[in-house]
Short mmCIF file of C-alpha atoms and ligand atoms in Angstrom, two decimals:
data_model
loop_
_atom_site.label_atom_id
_atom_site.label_comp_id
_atom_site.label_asym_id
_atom_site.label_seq_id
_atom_site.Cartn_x
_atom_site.Cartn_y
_atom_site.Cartn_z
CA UNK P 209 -76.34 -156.87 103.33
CA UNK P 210 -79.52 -155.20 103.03
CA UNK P 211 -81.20 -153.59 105.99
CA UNK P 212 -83.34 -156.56 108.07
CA UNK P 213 -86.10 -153.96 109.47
CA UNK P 214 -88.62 -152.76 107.55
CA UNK P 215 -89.45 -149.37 106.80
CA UNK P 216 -92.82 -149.66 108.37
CA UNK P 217 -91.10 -151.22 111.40
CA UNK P 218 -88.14 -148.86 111.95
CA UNK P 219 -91.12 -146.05 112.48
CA UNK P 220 -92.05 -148.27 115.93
CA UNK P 221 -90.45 -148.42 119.54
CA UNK P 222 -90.31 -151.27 121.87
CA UNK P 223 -92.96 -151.23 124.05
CA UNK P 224 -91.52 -149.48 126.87
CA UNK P 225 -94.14 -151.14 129.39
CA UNK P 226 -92.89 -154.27 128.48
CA UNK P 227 -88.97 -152.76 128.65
CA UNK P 228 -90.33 -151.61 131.93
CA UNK P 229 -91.19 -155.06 133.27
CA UNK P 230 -88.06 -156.91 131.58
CA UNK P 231 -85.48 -154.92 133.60
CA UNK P 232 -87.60 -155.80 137.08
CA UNK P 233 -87.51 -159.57 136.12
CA UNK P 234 -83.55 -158.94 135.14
CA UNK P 235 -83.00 -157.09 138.99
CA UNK P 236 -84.96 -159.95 140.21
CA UNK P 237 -82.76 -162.26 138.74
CA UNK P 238 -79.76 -160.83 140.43
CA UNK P 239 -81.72 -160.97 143.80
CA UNK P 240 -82.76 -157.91 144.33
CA UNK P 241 -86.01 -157.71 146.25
CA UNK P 242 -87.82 -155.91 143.61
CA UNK P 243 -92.23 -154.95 143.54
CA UNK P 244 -93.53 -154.65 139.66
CA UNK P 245 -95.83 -152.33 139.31
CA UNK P 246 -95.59 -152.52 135.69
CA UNK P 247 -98.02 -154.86 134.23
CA UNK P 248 -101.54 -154.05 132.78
CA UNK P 249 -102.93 -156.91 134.14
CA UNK P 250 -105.72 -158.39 136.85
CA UNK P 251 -104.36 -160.40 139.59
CA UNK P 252 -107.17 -162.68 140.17
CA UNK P 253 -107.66 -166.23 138.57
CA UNK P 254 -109.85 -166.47 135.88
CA UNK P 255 -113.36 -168.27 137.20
CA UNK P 256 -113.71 -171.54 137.16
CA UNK P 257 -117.22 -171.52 135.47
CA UNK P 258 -115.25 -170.33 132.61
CA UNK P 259 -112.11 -172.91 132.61
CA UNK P 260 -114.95 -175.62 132.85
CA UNK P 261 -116.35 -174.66 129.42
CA UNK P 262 -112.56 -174.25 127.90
CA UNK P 263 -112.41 -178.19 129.09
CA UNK P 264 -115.45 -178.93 128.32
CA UNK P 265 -114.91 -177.66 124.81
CA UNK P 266 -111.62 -179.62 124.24
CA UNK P 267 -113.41 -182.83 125.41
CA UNK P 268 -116.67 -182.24 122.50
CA UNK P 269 -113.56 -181.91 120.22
CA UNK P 270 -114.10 -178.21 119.66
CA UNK P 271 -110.84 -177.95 118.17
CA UNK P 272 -110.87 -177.01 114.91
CA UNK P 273 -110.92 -173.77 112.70
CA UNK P 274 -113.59 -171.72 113.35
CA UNK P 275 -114.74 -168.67 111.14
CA UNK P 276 -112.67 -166.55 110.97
CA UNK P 277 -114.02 -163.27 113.00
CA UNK P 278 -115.02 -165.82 115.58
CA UNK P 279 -118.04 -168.94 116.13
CA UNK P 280 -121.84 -168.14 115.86
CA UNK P 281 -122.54 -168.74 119.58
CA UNK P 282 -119.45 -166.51 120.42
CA UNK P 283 -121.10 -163.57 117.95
CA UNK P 284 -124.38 -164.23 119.40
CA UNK P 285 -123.08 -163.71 122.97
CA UNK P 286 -121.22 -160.17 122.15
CA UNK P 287 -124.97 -158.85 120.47
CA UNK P 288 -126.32 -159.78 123.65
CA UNK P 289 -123.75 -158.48 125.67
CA UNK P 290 -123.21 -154.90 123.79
CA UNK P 291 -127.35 -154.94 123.68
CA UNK P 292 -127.90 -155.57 127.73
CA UNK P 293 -124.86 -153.35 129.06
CA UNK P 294 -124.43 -150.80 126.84
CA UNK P 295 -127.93 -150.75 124.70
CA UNK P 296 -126.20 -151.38 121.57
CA UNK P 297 -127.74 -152.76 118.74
CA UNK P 298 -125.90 -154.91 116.51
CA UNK P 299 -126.34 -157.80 114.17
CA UNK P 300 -124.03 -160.92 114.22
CA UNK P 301 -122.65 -159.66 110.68
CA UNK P 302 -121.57 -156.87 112.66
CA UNK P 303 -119.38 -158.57 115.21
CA UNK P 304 -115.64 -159.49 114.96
CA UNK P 305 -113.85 -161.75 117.21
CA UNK P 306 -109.70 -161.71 117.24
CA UNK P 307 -107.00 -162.56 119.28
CA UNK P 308 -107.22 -160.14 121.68
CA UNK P 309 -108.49 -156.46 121.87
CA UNK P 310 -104.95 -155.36 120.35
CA UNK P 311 -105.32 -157.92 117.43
CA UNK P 312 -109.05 -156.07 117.29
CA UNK P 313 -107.53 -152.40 117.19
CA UNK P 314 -105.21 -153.67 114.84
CA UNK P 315 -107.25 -155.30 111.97
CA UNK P 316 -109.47 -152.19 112.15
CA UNK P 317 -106.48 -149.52 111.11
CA UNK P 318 -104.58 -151.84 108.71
CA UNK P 319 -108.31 -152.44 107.22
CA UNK P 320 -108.47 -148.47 106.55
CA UNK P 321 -105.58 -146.47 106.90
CA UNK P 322 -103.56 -145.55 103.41
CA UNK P 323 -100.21 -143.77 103.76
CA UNK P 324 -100.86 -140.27 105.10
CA UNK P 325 -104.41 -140.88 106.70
CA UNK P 326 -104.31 -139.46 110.42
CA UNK P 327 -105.41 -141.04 113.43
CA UNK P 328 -106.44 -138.28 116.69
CA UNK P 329 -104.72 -140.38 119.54
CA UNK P 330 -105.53 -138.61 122.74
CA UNK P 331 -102.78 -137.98 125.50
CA UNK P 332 -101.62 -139.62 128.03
CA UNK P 333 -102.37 -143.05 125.52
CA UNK P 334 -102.50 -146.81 125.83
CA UNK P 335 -98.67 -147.01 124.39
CA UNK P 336 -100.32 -149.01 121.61
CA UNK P 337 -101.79 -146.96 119.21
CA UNK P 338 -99.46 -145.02 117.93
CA UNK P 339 -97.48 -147.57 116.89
CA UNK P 340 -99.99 -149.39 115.52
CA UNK P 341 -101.23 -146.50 113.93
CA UNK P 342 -97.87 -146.41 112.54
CA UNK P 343 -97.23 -149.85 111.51
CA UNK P 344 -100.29 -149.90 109.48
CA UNK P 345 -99.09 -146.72 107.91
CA UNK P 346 -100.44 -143.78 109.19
CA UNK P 347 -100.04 -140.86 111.02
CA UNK P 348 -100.89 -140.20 114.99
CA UNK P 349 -101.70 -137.01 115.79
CA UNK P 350 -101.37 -136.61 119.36
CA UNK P 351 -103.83 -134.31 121.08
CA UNK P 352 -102.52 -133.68 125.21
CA UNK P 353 -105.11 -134.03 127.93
CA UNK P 354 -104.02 -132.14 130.98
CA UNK P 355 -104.15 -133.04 134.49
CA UNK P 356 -106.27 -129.94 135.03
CA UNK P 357 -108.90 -131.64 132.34
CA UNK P 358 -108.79 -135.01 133.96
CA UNK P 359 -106.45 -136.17 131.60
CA UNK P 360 -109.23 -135.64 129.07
CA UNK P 361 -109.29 -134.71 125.69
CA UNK P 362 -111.50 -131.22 125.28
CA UNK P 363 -113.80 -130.59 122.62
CA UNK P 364 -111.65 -127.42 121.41
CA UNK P 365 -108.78 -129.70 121.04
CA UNK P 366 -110.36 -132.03 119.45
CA UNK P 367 -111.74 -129.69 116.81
CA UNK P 368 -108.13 -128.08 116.36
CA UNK P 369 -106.74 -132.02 115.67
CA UNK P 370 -108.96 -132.73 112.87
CA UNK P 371 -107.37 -132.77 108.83
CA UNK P 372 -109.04 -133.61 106.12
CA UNK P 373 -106.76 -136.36 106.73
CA UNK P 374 -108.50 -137.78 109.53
CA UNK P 375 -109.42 -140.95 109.66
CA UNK P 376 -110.06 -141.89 113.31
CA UNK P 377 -110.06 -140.55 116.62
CA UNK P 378 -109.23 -143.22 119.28
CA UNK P 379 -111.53 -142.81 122.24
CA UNK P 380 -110.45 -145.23 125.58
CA UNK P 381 -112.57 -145.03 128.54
CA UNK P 382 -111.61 -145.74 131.37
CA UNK P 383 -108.19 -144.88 129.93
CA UNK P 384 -104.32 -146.83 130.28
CA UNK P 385 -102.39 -145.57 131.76
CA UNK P 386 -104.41 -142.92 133.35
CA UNK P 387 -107.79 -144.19 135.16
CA UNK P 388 -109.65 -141.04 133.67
CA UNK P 389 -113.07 -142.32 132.13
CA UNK P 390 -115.55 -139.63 130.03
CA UNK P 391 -119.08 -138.87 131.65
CA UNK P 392 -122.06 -139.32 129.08
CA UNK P 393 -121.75 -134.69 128.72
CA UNK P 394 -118.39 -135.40 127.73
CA UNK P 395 -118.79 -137.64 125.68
CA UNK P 396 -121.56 -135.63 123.75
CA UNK P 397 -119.50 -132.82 123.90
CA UNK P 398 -117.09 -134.61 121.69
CA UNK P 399 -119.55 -135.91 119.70
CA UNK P 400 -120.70 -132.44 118.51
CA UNK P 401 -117.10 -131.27 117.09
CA UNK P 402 -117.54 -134.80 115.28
CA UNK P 403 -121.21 -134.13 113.43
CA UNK P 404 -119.55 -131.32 111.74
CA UNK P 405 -116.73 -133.76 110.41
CA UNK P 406 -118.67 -136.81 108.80
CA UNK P 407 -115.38 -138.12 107.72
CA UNK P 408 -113.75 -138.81 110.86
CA UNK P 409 -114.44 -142.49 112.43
CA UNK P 410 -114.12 -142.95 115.94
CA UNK P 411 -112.77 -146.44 117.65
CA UNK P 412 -113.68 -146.14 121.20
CA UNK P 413 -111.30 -148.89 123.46
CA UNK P 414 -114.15 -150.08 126.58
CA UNK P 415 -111.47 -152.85 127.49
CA UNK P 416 -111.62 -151.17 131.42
CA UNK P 417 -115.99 -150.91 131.05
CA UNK P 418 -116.49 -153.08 134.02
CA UNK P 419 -114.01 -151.45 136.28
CA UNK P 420 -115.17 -148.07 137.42
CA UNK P 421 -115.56 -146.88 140.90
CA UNK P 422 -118.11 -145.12 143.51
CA UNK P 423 -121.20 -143.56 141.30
CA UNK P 424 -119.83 -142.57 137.93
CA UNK P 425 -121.84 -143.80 136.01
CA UNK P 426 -120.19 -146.10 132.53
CA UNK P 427 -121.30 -145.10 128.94
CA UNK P 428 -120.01 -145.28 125.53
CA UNK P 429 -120.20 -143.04 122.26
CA UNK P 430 -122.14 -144.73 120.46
CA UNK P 431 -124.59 -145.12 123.11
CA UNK P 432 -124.70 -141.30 124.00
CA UNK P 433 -124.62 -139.98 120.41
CA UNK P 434 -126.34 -142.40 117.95
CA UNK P 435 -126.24 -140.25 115.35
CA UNK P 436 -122.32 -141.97 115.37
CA UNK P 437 -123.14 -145.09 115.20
CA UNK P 438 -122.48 -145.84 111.57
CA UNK P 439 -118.99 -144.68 111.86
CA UNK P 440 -118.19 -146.27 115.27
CA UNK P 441 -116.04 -148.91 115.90
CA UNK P 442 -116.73 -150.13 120.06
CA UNK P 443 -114.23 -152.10 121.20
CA UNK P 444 -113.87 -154.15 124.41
CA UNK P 445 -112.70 -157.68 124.79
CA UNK P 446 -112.56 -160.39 128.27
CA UNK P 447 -108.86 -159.94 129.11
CA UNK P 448 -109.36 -157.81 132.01
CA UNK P 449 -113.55 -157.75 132.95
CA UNK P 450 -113.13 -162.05 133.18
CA UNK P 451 -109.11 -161.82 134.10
CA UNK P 452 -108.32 -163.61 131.15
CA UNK P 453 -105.55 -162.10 129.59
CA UNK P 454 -104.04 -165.30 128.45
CA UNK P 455 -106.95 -166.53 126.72
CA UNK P 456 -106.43 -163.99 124.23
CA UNK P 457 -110.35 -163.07 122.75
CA UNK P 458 -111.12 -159.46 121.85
CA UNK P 459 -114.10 -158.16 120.11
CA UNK P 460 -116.03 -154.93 118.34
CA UNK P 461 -119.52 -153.63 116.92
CA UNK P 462 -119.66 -151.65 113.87
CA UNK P 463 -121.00 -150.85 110.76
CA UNK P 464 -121.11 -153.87 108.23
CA UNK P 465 -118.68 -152.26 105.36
CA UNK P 466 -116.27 -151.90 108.33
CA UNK P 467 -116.38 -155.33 110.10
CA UNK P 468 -116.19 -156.99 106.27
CA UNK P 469 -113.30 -154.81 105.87
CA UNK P 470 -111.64 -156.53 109.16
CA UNK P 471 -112.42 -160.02 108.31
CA UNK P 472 -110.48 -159.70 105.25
CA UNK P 473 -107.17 -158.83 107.26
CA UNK P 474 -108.04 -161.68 109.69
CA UNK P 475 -108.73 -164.11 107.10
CA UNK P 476 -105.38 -163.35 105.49
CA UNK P 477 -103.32 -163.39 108.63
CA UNK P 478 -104.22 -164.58 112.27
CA UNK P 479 -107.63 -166.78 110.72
CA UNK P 480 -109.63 -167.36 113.95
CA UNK P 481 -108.76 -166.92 117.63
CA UNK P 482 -108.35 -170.16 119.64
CA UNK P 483 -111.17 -172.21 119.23
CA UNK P 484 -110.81 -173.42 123.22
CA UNK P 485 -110.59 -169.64 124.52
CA UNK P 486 -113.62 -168.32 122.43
CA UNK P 487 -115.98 -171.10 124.38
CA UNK P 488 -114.54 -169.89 127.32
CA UNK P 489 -115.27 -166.19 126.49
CA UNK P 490 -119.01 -167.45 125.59
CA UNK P 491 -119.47 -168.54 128.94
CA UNK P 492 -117.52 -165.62 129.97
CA UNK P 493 -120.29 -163.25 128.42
CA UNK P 494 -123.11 -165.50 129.23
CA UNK P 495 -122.64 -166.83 132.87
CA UNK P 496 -122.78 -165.60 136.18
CA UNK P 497 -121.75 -161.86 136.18
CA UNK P 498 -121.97 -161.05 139.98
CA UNK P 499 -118.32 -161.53 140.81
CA UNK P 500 -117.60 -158.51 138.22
CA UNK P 501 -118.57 -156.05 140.67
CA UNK P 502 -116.72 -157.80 143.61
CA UNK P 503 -113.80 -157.68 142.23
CA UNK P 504 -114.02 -154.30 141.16
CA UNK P 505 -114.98 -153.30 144.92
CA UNK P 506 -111.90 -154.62 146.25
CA UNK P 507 -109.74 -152.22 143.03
CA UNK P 508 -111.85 -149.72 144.66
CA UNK P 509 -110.46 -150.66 148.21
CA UNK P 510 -106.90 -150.50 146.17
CA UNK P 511 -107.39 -147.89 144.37
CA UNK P 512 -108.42 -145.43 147.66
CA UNK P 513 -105.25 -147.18 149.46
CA UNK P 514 -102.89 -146.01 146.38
CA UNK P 515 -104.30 -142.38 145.85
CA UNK P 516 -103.95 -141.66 149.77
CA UNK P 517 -100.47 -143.06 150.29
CA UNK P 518 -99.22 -141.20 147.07
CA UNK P 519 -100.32 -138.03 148.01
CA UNK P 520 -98.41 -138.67 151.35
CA UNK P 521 -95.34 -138.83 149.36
CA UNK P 522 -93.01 -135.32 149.42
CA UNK P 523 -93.25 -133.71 146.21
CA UNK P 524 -96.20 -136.52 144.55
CA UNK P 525 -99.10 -135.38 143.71
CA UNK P 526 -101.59 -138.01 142.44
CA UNK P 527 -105.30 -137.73 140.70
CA UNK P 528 -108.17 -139.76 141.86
CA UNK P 529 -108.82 -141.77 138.72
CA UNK P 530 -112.54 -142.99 137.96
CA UNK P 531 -111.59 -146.25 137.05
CA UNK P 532 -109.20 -149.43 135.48
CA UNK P 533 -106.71 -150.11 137.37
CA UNK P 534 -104.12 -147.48 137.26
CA UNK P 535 -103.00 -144.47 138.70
CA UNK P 536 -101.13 -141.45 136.76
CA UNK P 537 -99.22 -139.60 139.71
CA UNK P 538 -97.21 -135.91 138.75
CA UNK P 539 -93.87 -135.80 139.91
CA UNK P 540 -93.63 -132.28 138.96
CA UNK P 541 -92.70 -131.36 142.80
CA UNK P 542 -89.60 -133.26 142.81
CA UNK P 543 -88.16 -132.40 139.19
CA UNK P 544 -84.79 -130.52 140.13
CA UNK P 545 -84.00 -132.69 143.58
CA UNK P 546 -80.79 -134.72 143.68
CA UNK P 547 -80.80 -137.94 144.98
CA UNK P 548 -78.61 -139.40 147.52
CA UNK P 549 -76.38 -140.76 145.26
CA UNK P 550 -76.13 -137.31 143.33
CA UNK P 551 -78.48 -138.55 140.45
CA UNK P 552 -80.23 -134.94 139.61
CA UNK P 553 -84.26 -136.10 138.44
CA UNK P 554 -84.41 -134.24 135.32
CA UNK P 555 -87.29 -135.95 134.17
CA UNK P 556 -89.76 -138.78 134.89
CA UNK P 557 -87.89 -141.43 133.25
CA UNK P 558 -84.76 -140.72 135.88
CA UNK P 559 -87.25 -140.43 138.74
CA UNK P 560 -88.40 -144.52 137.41
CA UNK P 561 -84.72 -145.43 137.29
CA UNK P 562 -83.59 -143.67 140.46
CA UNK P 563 -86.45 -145.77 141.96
CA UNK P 564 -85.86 -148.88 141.29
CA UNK P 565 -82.58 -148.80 142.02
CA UNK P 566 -82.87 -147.10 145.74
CA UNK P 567 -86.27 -148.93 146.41
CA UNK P 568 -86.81 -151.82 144.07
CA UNK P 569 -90.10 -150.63 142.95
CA UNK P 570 -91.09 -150.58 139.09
CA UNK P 571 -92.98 -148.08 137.44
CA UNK P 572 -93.70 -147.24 133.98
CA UNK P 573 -92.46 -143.31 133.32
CA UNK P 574 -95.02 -141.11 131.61
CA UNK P 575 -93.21 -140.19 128.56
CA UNK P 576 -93.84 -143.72 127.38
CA UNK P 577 -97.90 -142.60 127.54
CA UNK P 578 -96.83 -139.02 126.06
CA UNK P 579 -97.28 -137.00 128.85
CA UNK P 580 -94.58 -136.39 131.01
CA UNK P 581 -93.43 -136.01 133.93
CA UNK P 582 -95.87 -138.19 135.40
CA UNK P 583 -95.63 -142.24 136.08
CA UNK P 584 -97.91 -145.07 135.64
CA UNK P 585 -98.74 -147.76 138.50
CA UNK P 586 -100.99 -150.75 138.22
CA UNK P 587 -102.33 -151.35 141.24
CA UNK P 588 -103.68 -155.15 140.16
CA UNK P 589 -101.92 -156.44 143.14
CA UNK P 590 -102.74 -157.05 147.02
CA UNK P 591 -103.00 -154.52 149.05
CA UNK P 592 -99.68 -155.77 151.25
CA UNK P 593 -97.58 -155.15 148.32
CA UNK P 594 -99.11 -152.03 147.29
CA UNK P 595 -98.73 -150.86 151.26
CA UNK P 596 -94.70 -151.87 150.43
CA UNK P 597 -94.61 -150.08 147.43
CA UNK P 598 -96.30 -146.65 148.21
CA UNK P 599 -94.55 -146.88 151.31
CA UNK P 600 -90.87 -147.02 149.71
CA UNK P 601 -91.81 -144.08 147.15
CA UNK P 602 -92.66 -141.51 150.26
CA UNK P 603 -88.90 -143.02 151.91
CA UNK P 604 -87.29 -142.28 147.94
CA UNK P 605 -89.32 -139.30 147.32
CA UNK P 606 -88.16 -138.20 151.26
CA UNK P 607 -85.05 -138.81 150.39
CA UNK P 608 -84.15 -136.26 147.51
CA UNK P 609 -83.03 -132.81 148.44
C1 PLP O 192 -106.40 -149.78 126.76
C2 PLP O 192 -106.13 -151.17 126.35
N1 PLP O 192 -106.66 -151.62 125.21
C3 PLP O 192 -106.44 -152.86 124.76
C4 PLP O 192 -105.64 -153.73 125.48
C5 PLP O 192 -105.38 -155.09 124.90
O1 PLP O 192 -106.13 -156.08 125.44
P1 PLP O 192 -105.93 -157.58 125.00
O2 PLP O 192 -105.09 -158.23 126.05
O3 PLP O 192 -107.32 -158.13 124.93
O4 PLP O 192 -105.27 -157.60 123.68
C6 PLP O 192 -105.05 -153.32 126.66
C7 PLP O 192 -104.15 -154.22 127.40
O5 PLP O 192 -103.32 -153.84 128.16
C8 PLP O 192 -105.31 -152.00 127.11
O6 PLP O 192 -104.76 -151.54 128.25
#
């Protein structure tokens, strides 16, 4: 028999987030009292203002195909959004609604890449792209940012990265699985390395925009260097701003060529997103905003808890992100220790496996996000559980000698 996988598909790993998150549910199963700390998403409900107008929808019979990059009022709402938040003008024939922000990144890089075209995918990375990157065929050139940068990709790098090859350099800020977001200097910085490279595009991934902390102040590329504008792709979506992950609605601005370029892949594949959920994300866009910002003052609150009680832990030492809702802690200090078991942690993915098994906590290890040896914690739970958690990392990270 002939081999089932594709080519394409052999070049792609699970995702190990979601690997991550089965084996908790499987030590769960077995009664084990296990915390996840795995998942990328918000723990709050998503508002009732904006389950009314999913209902509301159903009962006007709003139930049928749609256009295909999304309704007219939905459109209408993004220009307004992207034109009021982040002074970004775009027309409605610039706007493309899918089934989520992945189905988004997605459509854009099997809409351009051809075999051999490289994608710049900064490190530590959403654990996406470079296997989307691959599936659609190209290459991802991973470019490290270093603790000692933030986590941030540097201009110098950036300039090393770039091929004639280049097609894109993925921007996301505030970052998975890292918290780091790029000040509007930074971001010009990078901008300048790109003005000298009018081939490279850059998709920048705003799905965290809402959630940044104390005065840093949110901006995007295209924003801060307009002269990039016609070969930027901004990407953001309601799955974690509205805490509708379910709903599945992502969206982008960009040039024209680009977004007509993206319909066609929707239009032979996915056709619309939900009818339902894209009524729900226009009164997501349009209605009340104010509880944005309280819910983002109580990740703060999180957030503060998490860094401090990590940083308590022997041999942990962990960055105060700017915003989302993760944390990217080094393990570095306890690399070499021996558990009490007489598992030696050679690595960060041992340190995650070591842990759940003494303490029933799950994290994500930092190879997965390609920068090791670090791990990855959502903290979009309460702060009891987080309390729990961070307290039975200092008792496992006490415990190695
Ligand atoms: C950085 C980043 N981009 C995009 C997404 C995808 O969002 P959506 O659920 O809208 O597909 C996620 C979800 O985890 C993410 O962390």
């Amino acid at each position: 028999m002939s081999q089932l996988q594709s080519s394409a598909l052999a070049r792609v790993k699970p995702s190990a987030t979601l690997a991550a998150t089965a084996k908790a549910r499987e030590l769960k199963r077995q009664g084990r009292d296990v915390i996840g700390l795995g998942a990328g998403e918000p723990d709050f409900d998503t508002p009732d203002n904006i389950k009314a107008a999913a209902i509301a929808a159903i009962q006007r019979g709003e139930t049928k195909y749609t256009d295909v990059d999304g309704l007219p009022e939905l459109k209408a709402a993004v220009v307004a959004k992207f034109a009021r938040e982040n002074g970004l003008t775009y027309g409605t024939d610039q706007i493309h609604v899918a089934p989520g922000g992945k189905a988004v990144i997605y459509n854009s890089l099997v809409a351009t890449l051809s075999p051999g075209d490289e994608v710049i995918v900064p490190a530590p990375y959403w654990v996406s792209y470079p296997d989307m990157v691959l599936l659609a065929g190209g290459e991802p050139r991973v470019v490290i940012g270093h603790e000692a940068d933030g986590f941030k990709l540097k201009p110098e790098a950036l300039e090393a990265a770039i091929t004639p090859r280049t097609k894109w350099l993925i921007l996301n800020s505030p970052s998975n699985p890292t918290g780091a977001a790029y000040s509007a200097d930074e971001l010009k910085a990078l901008a300048g390395v790109l003005a000298r490279h009018p081939h490279v595009w850059v998709m920048t991934d705003d799905m965290y925009e809402h959630l940044i902390y104390g005065d840093f102040e949110y901006t995007t590329i295209a924003q801060v260097a307009p002269e990039l504008y016609d070969r930027t792709l901004t990407v953001n979506g309601v799955s974690k701003a509205y805490a509708m992950t379910g709903w599945r609605i992502g969206y982008a601005g960009g040039p024209k060529p680009l977004i007509d370029l993206m319909r066609k892949v929707a239009g032979q594949t996915t056709s619309n997103p939900s009818s339902i959920s894209q009524w729900a994300a226009v009164e997501a866009l349009n209605g009340p905003q104010d509880f944005i910002a309280e819910r983002g003052r109580a990740f703060e609150r999180r957030r503060d808890l998490v860094v401090s009680m990590l940083n308590q832990a022997t041999g942990v030492r962990c960055p105060n992100p700017e915003g989302a809702f993760y944390v990217y802690p080094s393990v570095e200090g306890l690399i070499g220790k021996t558990t009490p078991e007489g598992t030696v942690i050679d690595g960060d993915e041992t340190f995650a496996t070591a842990l759940l098994e003494a303490e029933g906590v799950a994290v994500v290890h930092g190879a997965a996000f390609g920068l090791s040896p670090y791990f990855r914690i959502s903290y979009a739970t309460s702060n009891e559980v987080l309390e729990e958690a961070c307290s039975r990392i200092q008792r496992f990270a006490a415990s190695l000698k």
